[in-house]
Structure formats: C-alpha cells, structure tokens
Amino acid sequence: MTRDRYDIAIVGAGPAGMAAAVEARRLGLSVAVLDDQPAAGGQILRGITRPMTGHYEKWGQPLASAFQASGAAHLPGAAVWAREGSRLLYSMNGETGSLVAGALVLATGSMERPAVVAGNTLPSVVTVGALQSLMKGSGCVPAGRFVLAGNGPLLLLCAIQFAEAGARPAAIIQTTPSSRLLPALPKAAGLLFDPALLMKGLGLLVRTRSLGIPLHAGARDIRIDGTAQAETIRFRARGRTMEMPVDLVALHDGVVPNDNLAVSLGAKTTWNCELSCYELVMEGVTKVAGLDNVWAAGDSVAIHGGYQAMLAGRLAALDAAHTLGFVDAQSHKTATAPLLRQRRRLLAARRFLDAYYAPTLLPEQAPDDATLCRCEEVSVGTVRRKIAEGAAGTRALKAATRCGMGPCQGRQCTVSLASLLAHEIPHAQFERPSLRVPARPITVAELAESHLGMRHTGSDA
C-alpha cells in the first residue's frame, strides 16, 4: 500500500487538474495527481498526451506539455473513493492505495446529463460524449446508420469529428427550441468578451452544412423504438412527425457538474433552477464550503467550459498554497488578480450559452413510460404519481420510489428526480440525498485491505 506524502493532492487530470498541478509545482509544492483514466486530458482533451491526431483547443497542447514536464506525480487509473483526515484512499488495478496530502483539490469535471426520453434504455442508445471518448481514446467510430439527437454545440462538433473520421451521421436531431433565440439575445453581448468562442460556434454551423449532414432543428417528442436494440427514432419537427431507421442513437443534453466525490466527502450543494442541476456551495471561487483544506475547480463546481477550468485550476492551486503558507498574502493577491479578471470577463460569454442551450430532454417533457432511474427501473410516471400523492421533496421521493437506492446511489438519476420535482412543485425541498462512502463501487477485498492497512482490527476492520 502506498504511503506517500504530498503537499497537495489533485483528483482529476483534465484542464483544471493539470493547470492546478503546473501552478502548484511552479510554487514549489509536492503534487500528486490521481485520475481514473489511463492518460491525462479529461474529456475535452482526452488522448492529447498520445501520438494521435484530434480536435483540441489551441491551449490544450501547451497545457498538457507543461503538465508532463512539471514533475507532478501522476497516478493514472487511480479512482479515489474516500478521505479520512488528510489521507486519500483510492483503487488502482483492483488494489487499495493511499496517500497523505496537506491540501486536496477536486477537479473531477463534468458528466453528461441523463437524457430522459422514451426508449433511452434500449441497447445501442448511448451518449454523444461516450462516442467522442471512444474516438479520442482509441480511434473508434460508429458503424452503421446512426444519429445524434439532443441539444448543445457538442452535437455539431462531434458530427464534424465523426464525419471527418469517415463515419458521417445520418442526421443531427436538434432539440433546441427556436423560440429561445429572442429571449437569449440580450445576453449575446457577452460573447464579445470571448470572440474566439463566437467564431468557433459559427464555424461549427458552417462546417456542418459543408459536410452535408442533415440537421432537423426544433425537434421535440423524441421516442426511440426497437426490440433487441434501437431500430427507429421518431420526433416532431416543423409541424410534422418524422421517423428514421437507426442502428445507433447518441443522445446529449448538455453536462452537469460531476460532484459525486465532493458530496460523498460532505460537501454541500444547491439546486440551480435555471440550469436544472446541483452546484457546489463555495467560499469564494475555489474553496469548498464546510470542508477543511479542500478546494474545487472547473466544471465540478459549475459548468463554465475547458478554458475557464484551466483558470480555476490555477486559482485553486494558488489558494491552497496560500493557506498552506507557501505563498504570502501579497504574492497571492498579485498572482490571482489577473486570473479573476479574465474569469469574470469570460463568464459574461457563458450567459448566452446557458440561456440558449438550457436542457431540453428533461423528465418533465417525457412521457410516463420513459425510464428515470435505471438501477431501480423507476418510470417518469411513477415519480409523477408519488409527487401527486404528497412526496414533496427529494428525500421523500427517494423513499417513495427507491430512486437513488440502486448501485449508482443516485449518481445518474438524482438530477432528473430533482428536475421533475422542480417542475411539479417549484418550492419543494431540493436537499441533495447523501452519497455514502465509498464514493464509487469497490470490492469487499479492497475495503478490507484499506482498513487492515490502517491497523483497524476486530469489528471495525
């Protein structure tokens, strides 16, 4: 069992984690970066450290190179599942390891929002992010007739990437309502603070058209049908019902913070009604409220994008270093001031995206037979019925429906549960149901090994 000690441990090797590691090493701290993936990069920069071609942001390669040269200890394949005092416990290759760190930075990124539509649990129905991960990580692309359905710019980006890799989607079924554009326009002025983002968005539209990928805008009432797997997808667009044969359907409705580890450590969250997701409660920009010597950065706090995550990672490292006494107050203020200014400027650009690409495949828009909780096979209709019968909070709904009691402990269904509740009862109790340690599934052997290694004996081992 590893017994290393570090000044700072960082969970996650995406943009936020790599940037935090580079900044912390620049300040002279010893750093360990634990990531459950086999290589650094996270989702947005997945595969960037490997000799493969891919579409990456222009800041990605310099960041990855700086991380590799930083001298930080990188533990790929290390899945953190608990924290006891200053000791982190993680699973690697089926065994338990541990290390001690004076500070902890959580850079766990985001996860795709569960898309609740009829037929979402059929075989060959996946997420767009999963397909992108396969392509970036191993060069695999979908075979047969496949469509990308849902909401957000990732649909266009991935459609282009697949087409350029030799697998052109049969269609993009876009569920962003056209009625959103006018209300969102007042917030579009913020895009002037991030012209690169604006130009990238326009470029995606132009490139999609040039590749001849059919795009069905304003789609709604999506339903996927099939027996052994997805066979057809139906939807309404431009006032008529359309049906397409498919071999595979990839769904996407934006992303939400992957805060599961933070919540299992005791972090508090608040419900964001506009974006229909939970967000961490913070003290300032990077300090996790209520947890000693724990900071968080990037999309694990709130969805702001990869470049913002890189800025937040640097800020988290500077804040942690200041608390640990490696950086004095004046040096800390001097270093963080320009990062905070840039962060505020870029956040203005996000307001339009958040308004225009607000989620669309939510359970309140799904039919009763759509599955909300996969683990316990709970339908949207069952949850609606329990709300009507008086379950007026997330905890009450969990008890009444068993949503969140399955193997994933609600990691997939809690956001959907709260979203449906918010639609039915806007002023309900949205307290986040707790996540128990271990923060992710491990074997009984690993759990026993962790206790024996820490000299627990008898009934507590």
Short mmCIF file of C-alpha atoms in Angstrom, two decimals:
data_model
loop_
_atom_site.label_atom_id
_atom_site.label_comp_id
_atom_site.label_asym_id
_atom_site.label_seq_id
_atom_site.Cartn_x
_atom_site.Cartn_y
_atom_site.Cartn_z
CA MET A 1 0.00 0.00 0.00
CA THR A 2 1.39 3.40 -0.99
CA ARG A 3 2.28 5.68 1.91
CA ASP A 4 3.50 8.74 0.05
CA ARG A 5 3.05 12.23 1.45
CA TYR A 6 2.45 15.33 -0.66
CA ASP A 7 1.72 18.97 -0.06
CA ILE A 8 -1.27 18.81 -2.36
CA ALA A 9 -3.29 16.05 -3.99
CA ILE A 10 -5.37 16.74 -7.08
CA VAL A 11 -8.20 14.45 -8.17
CA GLY A 12 -8.69 14.67 -11.93
CA ALA A 13 -6.23 15.26 -14.77
CA GLY A 14 -8.38 17.34 -17.08
CA PRO A 15 -7.78 21.04 -17.80
CA ALA A 16 -8.43 22.11 -14.19
CA GLY A 17 -6.35 19.34 -12.64
CA MET A 18 -3.40 19.74 -14.99
CA ALA A 19 -3.39 23.53 -14.57
CA ALA A 20 -3.54 23.19 -10.78
CA ALA A 21 -0.62 20.76 -10.85
CA VAL A 22 1.51 23.01 -13.06
CA GLU A 23 0.81 26.05 -10.87
CA ALA A 24 1.45 24.18 -7.62
CA ARG A 25 4.76 22.79 -8.91
CA ARG A 26 5.78 26.29 -10.03
CA LEU A 27 5.26 27.38 -6.43
CA GLY A 28 7.46 24.56 -5.15
CA LEU A 29 4.79 22.23 -3.74
CA SER A 30 4.98 18.46 -4.00
CA VAL A 31 1.98 17.30 -6.02
CA ALA A 32 0.16 14.03 -6.68
CA VAL A 33 -2.48 13.90 -9.42
CA LEU A 34 -4.89 10.96 -9.21
CA ASP A 35 -7.10 10.22 -12.20
CA ASP A 36 -9.22 7.21 -13.02
CA GLN A 37 -8.42 7.44 -16.72
CA PRO A 38 -5.34 5.79 -18.27
CA ALA A 39 -3.96 9.10 -19.57
CA ALA A 40 -4.22 12.77 -18.71
CA GLY A 41 -6.53 15.13 -20.56
CA GLY A 42 -10.01 14.67 -19.14
CA GLN A 43 -12.92 14.61 -21.58
CA ILE A 44 -12.24 17.77 -23.55
CA LEU A 45 -8.54 16.93 -24.02
CA ARG A 46 -8.86 13.14 -23.99
CA GLY A 47 -5.95 11.46 -25.72
CA ILE A 48 -3.92 14.65 -26.06
CA THR A 49 -0.82 13.08 -24.47
CA ARG A 50 -0.84 10.25 -27.01
CA PRO A 51 0.58 10.34 -30.55
CA MET A 52 -2.85 10.65 -32.18
CA THR A 53 -4.47 13.35 -34.24
CA GLY A 54 -7.57 15.00 -32.90
CA HIS A 55 -9.55 18.21 -32.46
CA TYR A 56 -8.30 20.08 -29.42
CA GLU A 57 -8.45 23.64 -28.20
CA LYS A 58 -5.31 25.56 -29.07
CA TRP A 59 -4.41 25.96 -25.41
CA GLY A 60 -4.65 22.19 -24.83
CA GLN A 61 -1.27 21.01 -26.09
CA PRO A 62 0.80 23.65 -24.21
CA LEU A 63 -1.07 22.75 -21.02
CA ALA A 64 -0.56 19.01 -21.49
CA SER A 65 3.14 19.52 -22.26
CA ALA A 66 3.59 21.72 -19.20
CA PHE A 67 1.88 19.10 -17.05
CA GLN A 68 4.11 16.31 -18.33
CA ALA A 69 7.20 18.43 -17.63
CA SER A 70 6.03 19.72 -14.24
CA GLY A 71 7.37 16.90 -12.09
CA ALA A 72 3.98 16.21 -10.53
CA ALA A 73 3.40 12.58 -9.61
CA HIS A 74 0.69 11.34 -11.96
CA LEU A 75 -1.25 8.24 -10.89
CA PRO A 76 -3.34 7.15 -13.90
CA GLY A 77 -6.03 4.60 -13.20
CA ALA A 78 -6.35 5.74 -9.58
CA ALA A 79 -10.02 6.06 -8.58
CA VAL A 80 -10.38 7.97 -5.30
CA TRP A 81 -13.18 6.63 -3.13
CA ALA A 82 -12.68 8.04 0.37
CA ARG A 83 -10.84 10.60 2.52
CA GLU A 84 -10.02 10.03 6.17
CA GLY A 85 -8.46 13.13 7.67
CA SER A 86 -5.64 14.07 5.32
CA ARG A 87 -5.41 10.56 3.85
CA LEU A 88 -6.91 9.70 0.48
CA LEU A 89 -7.92 6.15 -0.36
CA TYR A 90 -8.01 5.07 -3.97
CA SER A 91 -8.44 1.96 -6.05
CA MET A 92 -5.85 1.02 -8.66
CA ASN A 93 -5.61 -2.25 -10.54
CA GLY A 94 -8.02 -3.89 -8.11
CA GLU A 95 -5.99 -2.93 -5.04
CA THR A 96 -6.28 -0.18 -2.48
CA GLY A 97 -3.68 2.56 -2.24
CA SER A 98 -3.44 5.62 -0.04
CA LEU A 99 -1.50 8.84 0.28
CA VAL A 100 -1.43 11.78 2.65
CA ALA A 101 -1.76 15.36 1.44
CA GLY A 102 -2.00 18.66 3.24
CA ALA A 103 -4.49 20.00 0.72
CA LEU A 104 -6.97 18.44 -1.69
CA VAL A 105 -8.11 19.93 -4.99
CA LEU A 106 -11.13 18.31 -6.63
CA ALA A 107 -11.02 18.66 -10.41
CA THR A 108 -13.46 15.90 -11.29
CA GLY A 109 -15.01 17.72 -14.25
CA SER A 110 -18.49 17.13 -15.58
CA MET A 111 -20.74 14.28 -16.61
CA GLU A 112 -23.40 14.16 -19.28
CA ARG A 113 -26.87 15.00 -18.11
CA PRO A 114 -29.12 11.92 -18.30
CA ALA A 115 -31.39 12.34 -21.33
CA VAL A 116 -34.86 11.18 -20.31
CA VAL A 117 -36.75 10.12 -23.44
CA ALA A 118 -38.89 7.12 -24.29
CA GLY A 119 -36.60 4.22 -25.23
CA ASN A 120 -33.49 5.69 -23.61
CA THR A 121 -32.54 2.34 -22.02
CA LEU A 122 -32.61 0.27 -25.22
CA PRO A 123 -29.32 -1.34 -26.31
CA SER A 124 -27.45 0.81 -28.86
CA VAL A 125 -28.70 4.02 -27.24
CA VAL A 126 -25.63 5.80 -25.89
CA THR A 127 -24.46 9.33 -25.19
CA VAL A 128 -22.65 11.60 -27.61
CA GLY A 129 -19.86 12.07 -25.06
CA ALA A 130 -19.32 8.31 -24.88
CA LEU A 131 -18.87 8.11 -28.64
CA GLN A 132 -16.48 11.05 -28.56
CA SER A 133 -14.46 9.38 -25.79
CA LEU A 134 -14.10 6.20 -27.86
CA MET A 135 -12.95 8.19 -30.87
CA LYS A 136 -10.44 10.29 -28.95
CA GLY A 137 -9.21 7.44 -26.80
CA SER A 138 -8.94 4.63 -29.32
CA GLY A 139 -9.87 5.96 -32.75
CA CYS A 140 -13.16 4.01 -32.85
CA VAL A 141 -16.12 5.50 -34.73
CA PRO A 142 -19.72 4.27 -35.03
CA ALA A 143 -20.67 1.78 -37.72
CA GLY A 144 -23.99 1.60 -39.50
CA ARG A 145 -26.70 4.25 -39.56
CA PHE A 146 -26.51 6.48 -36.51
CA VAL A 147 -27.98 9.81 -35.45
CA LEU A 148 -27.01 12.43 -32.88
CA ALA A 149 -30.03 13.79 -31.00
CA GLY A 150 -30.39 16.46 -28.39
CA ASN A 151 -29.17 19.90 -27.50
CA GLY A 152 -25.92 21.84 -27.37
CA PRO A 153 -22.88 22.65 -29.52
CA LEU A 154 -21.28 19.26 -28.78
CA LEU A 155 -23.70 17.72 -31.28
CA LEU A 156 -22.25 19.80 -34.11
CA LEU A 157 -18.64 19.33 -33.00
CA CYS A 158 -18.94 15.55 -32.74
CA ALA A 159 -20.86 15.28 -36.01
CA ILE A 160 -17.96 17.04 -37.74
CA GLN A 161 -15.37 14.89 -35.97
CA PHE A 162 -17.15 11.65 -36.89
CA ALA A 163 -17.66 12.74 -40.49
CA GLU A 164 -14.01 13.69 -40.89
CA ALA A 165 -13.06 10.29 -39.43
CA GLY A 166 -15.13 8.54 -42.09
CA ALA A 167 -18.39 8.00 -40.20
CA ARG A 168 -20.89 10.66 -41.21
CA PRO A 169 -24.05 10.74 -39.05
CA ALA A 170 -27.32 10.07 -40.82
CA ALA A 171 -28.74 13.17 -39.16
CA ILE A 172 -28.48 15.65 -36.33
CA ILE A 173 -31.80 15.93 -34.50
CA GLN A 174 -31.52 19.21 -32.61
CA THR A 175 -33.99 19.83 -29.79
CA THR A 176 -33.04 23.45 -29.07
CA PRO A 177 -36.32 25.40 -29.44
CA SER A 178 -36.19 28.23 -31.96
CA SER A 179 -38.27 30.29 -29.54
CA ARG A 180 -35.27 30.59 -27.23
CA LEU A 181 -33.20 32.79 -29.53
CA LEU A 182 -35.08 36.05 -28.99
CA PRO A 183 -35.11 35.90 -25.14
CA ALA A 184 -31.42 34.92 -25.14
CA LEU A 185 -30.28 37.71 -27.48
CA PRO A 186 -29.88 40.36 -24.73
CA LYS A 187 -27.21 38.11 -23.22
CA ALA A 188 -25.38 37.68 -26.54
CA ALA A 189 -23.41 40.88 -25.95
CA GLY A 190 -21.28 38.89 -23.53
CA LEU A 191 -19.92 36.88 -26.46
CA LEU A 192 -17.92 39.97 -27.44
CA PHE A 193 -15.73 39.24 -24.40
CA ASP A 194 -14.87 35.87 -25.92
CA PRO A 195 -14.73 36.34 -29.71
CA ALA A 196 -12.93 33.01 -30.13
CA LEU A 197 -15.96 31.22 -28.69
CA LEU A 198 -18.29 33.12 -31.00
CA MET A 199 -16.21 32.33 -34.08
CA LYS A 200 -15.96 28.68 -33.08
CA GLY A 201 -19.75 28.40 -32.83
CA LEU A 202 -20.29 29.99 -36.24
CA GLY A 203 -17.56 27.77 -37.69
CA LEU A 204 -19.35 24.64 -36.43
CA LEU A 205 -22.54 25.64 -38.23
CA VAL A 206 -20.73 26.39 -41.48
CA ARG A 207 -18.68 23.18 -41.37
CA THR A 208 -21.73 21.03 -40.61
CA ARG A 209 -23.50 22.40 -43.66
CA SER A 210 -20.45 21.96 -45.88
CA LEU A 211 -20.28 18.27 -44.93
CA GLY A 212 -23.90 17.80 -45.97
CA ILE A 213 -25.05 16.42 -42.63
CA PRO A 214 -28.87 16.69 -42.44
CA LEU A 215 -29.98 18.82 -39.48
CA HIS A 216 -33.53 18.75 -38.10
CA ALA A 217 -33.91 21.83 -35.90
CA GLY A 218 -36.57 22.42 -33.26
CA ALA A 219 -37.28 18.73 -32.75
CA ARG A 220 -39.39 17.53 -29.83
CA ASP A 221 -41.25 14.46 -28.57
CA ILE A 222 -38.33 12.13 -29.29
CA ARG A 223 -39.10 8.44 -28.99
CA ILE A 224 -36.76 5.52 -29.68
CA ASP A 225 -38.31 2.16 -30.53
CA GLY A 226 -36.94 -1.34 -31.04
CA THR A 227 -36.88 -4.85 -29.64
CA ALA A 228 -33.33 -6.16 -29.16
CA GLN A 229 -31.89 -2.69 -29.82
CA ALA A 230 -32.81 0.74 -31.14
CA GLU A 231 -34.37 0.40 -34.57
CA THR A 232 -36.22 3.64 -35.21
CA ILE A 233 -36.30 7.16 -33.83
CA ARG A 234 -39.42 9.31 -34.06
CA PHE A 235 -39.79 13.02 -33.41
CA ARG A 236 -41.78 16.07 -34.38
CA ALA A 237 -40.17 18.93 -36.31
CA ARG A 238 -41.65 21.76 -38.36
CA GLY A 239 -45.16 20.64 -37.51
CA ARG A 240 -44.90 17.04 -38.71
CA THR A 241 -43.93 13.67 -37.29
CA MET A 242 -40.78 12.10 -38.71
CA GLU A 243 -39.43 8.57 -38.36
CA MET A 244 -35.94 7.34 -39.25
CA PRO A 245 -34.40 3.84 -39.18
CA VAL A 246 -31.29 3.65 -36.99
CA ASP A 247 -28.65 1.24 -35.79
CA LEU A 248 -27.47 3.54 -33.01
CA VAL A 249 -28.73 6.70 -31.30
CA ALA A 250 -26.44 9.06 -29.40
CA LEU A 251 -28.19 11.46 -27.01
CA HIS A 252 -26.87 14.67 -25.48
CA ASP A 253 -28.49 17.39 -23.38
CA GLY A 254 -25.50 19.23 -22.00
CA VAL A 255 -23.42 18.39 -18.97
CA VAL A 256 -23.72 18.79 -15.19
CA PRO A 257 -21.03 19.02 -12.50
CA ASN A 258 -19.52 15.67 -11.56
CA ASP A 259 -19.58 16.45 -7.85
CA ASN A 260 -20.17 12.92 -6.58
CA LEU A 261 -16.82 12.63 -4.80
CA ALA A 262 -17.22 16.05 -3.19
CA VAL A 263 -20.71 15.19 -1.94
CA SER A 264 -19.51 11.87 -0.51
CA LEU A 265 -16.84 13.83 1.40
CA GLY A 266 -19.51 16.03 2.95
CA ALA A 267 -19.71 18.99 0.56
CA LYS A 268 -23.00 20.85 0.34
CA THR A 269 -24.80 21.61 -2.90
CA THR A 270 -27.51 23.99 -4.04
CA TRP A 271 -30.11 23.49 -6.78
CA ASN A 272 -29.75 25.74 -9.84
CA CYS A 273 -33.29 26.08 -11.17
CA GLU A 274 -32.29 27.75 -14.44
CA LEU A 275 -29.82 25.02 -15.43
CA SER A 276 -31.64 22.16 -13.66
CA CYS A 277 -28.59 20.83 -11.82
CA TYR A 278 -26.85 20.83 -8.47
CA GLU A 279 -23.79 23.03 -7.91
CA LEU A 280 -21.28 23.00 -5.06
CA VAL A 281 -21.59 25.58 -2.30
CA MET A 282 -18.31 27.50 -2.29
CA GLU A 283 -16.47 30.00 -0.12
CA GLY A 284 -15.13 32.39 -2.72
CA VAL A 285 -14.17 30.94 -6.09
CA THR A 286 -12.37 27.69 -5.23
CA LYS A 287 -12.76 26.81 -1.53
CA VAL A 288 -15.36 24.12 -0.84
CA ALA A 289 -17.61 25.35 1.93
CA GLY A 290 -17.55 23.31 5.12
CA LEU A 291 -14.57 21.07 4.26
CA ASP A 292 -11.12 21.66 5.73
CA ASN A 293 -8.33 22.15 3.19
CA VAL A 294 -10.47 21.11 0.24
CA TRP A 295 -10.71 23.18 -2.92
CA ALA A 296 -12.52 22.52 -6.18
CA ALA A 297 -12.02 23.81 -9.69
CA GLY A 298 -13.51 23.57 -13.15
CA ASP A 299 -16.78 22.00 -14.20
CA SER A 300 -17.01 20.02 -10.97
CA VAL A 301 -18.15 23.31 -9.38
CA ALA A 302 -20.26 24.78 -12.21
CA ILE A 303 -20.25 24.32 -15.98
CA HIS A 304 -18.04 27.02 -17.47
CA GLY A 305 -16.00 25.19 -20.12
CA GLY A 306 -12.45 23.97 -20.56
CA TYR A 307 -10.57 27.26 -20.68
CA GLN A 308 -12.37 28.53 -17.59
CA ALA A 309 -11.49 25.24 -15.89
CA MET A 310 -7.82 25.88 -16.61
CA LEU A 311 -8.06 29.33 -14.98
CA ALA A 312 -9.90 27.88 -11.99
CA GLY A 313 -7.27 25.17 -11.58
CA ARG A 314 -4.54 27.79 -11.30
CA LEU A 315 -6.65 29.76 -8.81
CA ALA A 316 -7.27 26.66 -6.68
CA ALA A 317 -3.56 25.88 -6.53
CA LEU A 318 -2.74 29.47 -5.53
CA ASP A 319 -5.47 29.48 -2.87
CA ALA A 320 -4.30 26.18 -1.43
CA ALA A 321 -0.64 27.27 -1.46
CA HIS A 322 -1.58 30.48 0.37
CA THR A 323 -3.48 28.55 3.05
CA LEU A 324 -0.58 26.12 3.49
CA GLY A 325 1.86 29.01 3.89
CA PHE A 326 3.78 28.61 0.63
CA VAL A 327 2.61 31.98 -0.73
CA ASP A 328 2.27 35.20 1.26
CA ALA A 329 -0.85 37.37 1.08
CA GLN A 330 0.58 40.00 -1.27
CA SER A 331 2.04 37.49 -3.70
CA HIS A 332 -1.25 35.61 -3.68
CA LYS A 333 -3.22 38.76 -4.47
CA THR A 334 -0.83 39.74 -7.25
CA ALA A 335 -0.99 36.30 -8.87
CA THR A 336 -4.76 35.80 -8.63
CA ALA A 337 -5.94 39.29 -9.65
CA PRO A 338 -5.41 38.89 -13.43
CA LEU A 339 -6.88 35.37 -13.37
CA LEU A 340 -10.00 36.62 -11.60
CA ARG A 341 -10.41 39.49 -14.06
CA GLN A 342 -10.15 37.15 -17.02
CA ARG A 343 -12.59 34.75 -15.37
CA ARG A 344 -15.22 37.47 -14.85
CA ARG A 345 -14.88 38.61 -18.45
CA LEU A 346 -15.30 35.12 -19.89
CA LEU A 347 -18.23 34.29 -17.63
CA ALA A 348 -20.20 37.00 -19.43
CA ALA A 349 -19.93 34.96 -22.61
CA ARG A 350 -21.40 31.89 -20.89
CA ARG A 351 -24.70 33.63 -20.10
CA PHE A 352 -25.92 33.39 -23.68
CA LEU A 353 -24.93 29.72 -23.98
CA ASP A 354 -26.63 28.86 -20.68
CA ALA A 355 -29.85 30.58 -21.80
CA TYR A 356 -29.95 29.30 -25.37
CA TYR A 357 -28.78 25.75 -24.64
CA ALA A 358 -30.71 25.19 -21.41
CA PRO A 359 -31.65 21.48 -21.13
CA THR A 360 -34.44 20.11 -23.29
CA LEU A 361 -34.59 16.34 -22.69
CA LEU A 362 -35.82 16.67 -19.12
CA PRO A 363 -38.19 14.22 -17.42
CA GLU A 364 -40.99 16.81 -17.21
CA GLN A 365 -41.12 16.73 -21.02
CA ALA A 366 -41.01 12.92 -21.23
CA PRO A 367 -43.97 10.50 -21.37
CA ASP A 368 -44.86 8.41 -18.36
CA ASP A 369 -43.24 5.26 -19.77
CA ALA A 370 -39.76 6.82 -20.05
CA THR A 371 -37.25 5.45 -17.53
CA LEU A 372 -35.96 7.92 -14.94
CA CYS A 373 -33.98 5.61 -12.65
CA ARG A 374 -32.21 2.78 -14.46
CA CYS A 375 -30.94 0.93 -11.38
CA GLU A 376 -34.38 0.51 -9.82
CA GLU A 377 -36.31 0.69 -13.13
CA VAL A 378 -38.48 3.59 -11.98
CA SER A 379 -40.50 5.34 -14.68
CA VAL A 380 -41.28 9.03 -15.02
CA GLY A 381 -44.95 8.18 -14.48
CA THR A 382 -44.21 6.52 -11.13
CA VAL A 383 -42.37 9.62 -9.90
CA ARG A 384 -45.18 11.89 -11.10
CA ARG A 385 -47.71 9.76 -9.24
CA LYS A 386 -45.74 9.85 -5.98
CA ILE A 387 -45.41 13.63 -6.21
CA ALA A 388 -49.19 13.88 -6.71
CA GLU A 389 -49.64 11.64 -3.65
CA GLY A 390 -47.67 14.05 -1.47
CA ALA A 391 -43.92 13.35 -1.81
CA ALA A 392 -42.80 17.00 -1.76
CA GLY A 393 -39.02 16.68 -1.50
CA THR A 394 -36.09 14.78 -2.95
CA ARG A 395 -35.65 12.67 0.16
CA ALA A 396 -39.34 11.85 0.31
CA LEU A 397 -39.29 10.86 -3.36
CA LYS A 398 -36.24 8.69 -2.82
CA ALA A 399 -38.06 6.82 -0.05
CA ALA A 400 -41.28 6.55 -2.04
CA THR A 401 -39.79 5.40 -5.35
CA ARG A 402 -36.35 3.93 -4.48
CA CYS A 403 -34.74 6.35 -6.96
CA GLY A 404 -31.14 6.68 -5.81
CA MET A 405 -31.08 3.42 -3.84
CA GLY A 406 -29.52 1.32 -6.59
CA PRO A 407 -25.85 0.56 -7.27
CA CYS A 408 -25.09 4.08 -8.56
CA GLN A 409 -26.51 5.70 -5.37
CA GLY A 410 -28.36 8.27 -7.44
CA ARG A 411 -25.36 9.50 -9.38
CA GLN A 412 -27.39 9.20 -12.58
CA CYS A 413 -30.98 9.81 -11.52
CA THR A 414 -30.84 12.42 -8.74
CA VAL A 415 -30.61 15.38 -11.13
CA SER A 416 -33.57 14.04 -13.14
CA LEU A 417 -35.56 13.41 -9.96
CA ALA A 418 -34.99 16.96 -8.71
CA SER A 419 -35.75 18.42 -12.13
CA LEU A 420 -39.14 16.72 -12.31
CA LEU A 421 -39.88 17.75 -8.73
CA ALA A 422 -38.99 21.38 -9.53
CA HIS A 423 -41.42 21.34 -12.43
CA GLU A 424 -44.26 19.89 -10.39
CA ILE A 425 -43.59 21.76 -7.13
CA PRO A 426 -41.34 24.82 -7.72
CA HIS A 427 -40.85 25.48 -3.99
CA ALA A 428 -40.19 21.90 -2.92
CA GLN A 429 -37.31 20.68 -0.76
CA PHE A 430 -34.30 20.11 -3.06
CA GLU A 431 -31.81 18.92 -0.45
CA ARG A 432 -29.34 16.59 -2.14
CA PRO A 433 -29.68 12.99 -0.96
CA SER A 434 -26.42 11.90 0.63
CA LEU A 435 -23.81 9.76 -1.10
CA ARG A 436 -22.16 7.17 1.12
CA VAL A 437 -18.52 6.15 1.26
CA PRO A 438 -17.14 4.53 -0.83
CA ALA A 439 -17.66 7.28 -3.37
CA ARG A 440 -17.58 4.71 -6.16
CA PRO A 441 -18.04 0.93 -6.29
CA ILE A 442 -15.14 -1.14 -4.93
CA THR A 443 -14.78 -4.76 -3.95
CA VAL A 444 -15.13 -6.05 -0.40
CA ALA A 445 -11.49 -7.16 -0.63
CA GLU A 446 -10.37 -3.58 -1.33
CA LEU A 447 -12.44 -2.26 1.56
CA ALA A 448 -10.95 -4.85 3.92
CA GLU A 449 -7.44 -4.12 2.67
CA SER A 450 -7.85 -0.41 3.33
CA HIS A 451 -8.85 -0.99 6.95
CA LEU A 452 -6.17 -3.60 7.65
CA GLY A 453 -3.54 -1.32 6.19
CA MET A 454 -4.61 1.42 8.60
CA ARG A 455 -4.31 -1.00 11.52
CA HIS A 456 -8.03 -1.38 12.14
CA THR A 457 -8.80 -4.73 13.77
CA GLY A 458 -11.79 -6.66 15.05
CA SER A 459 -15.31 -5.45 14.38
CA ASP A 460 -14.21 -2.18 12.81
CA ALA A 461 -11.95 -3.83 10.20
#
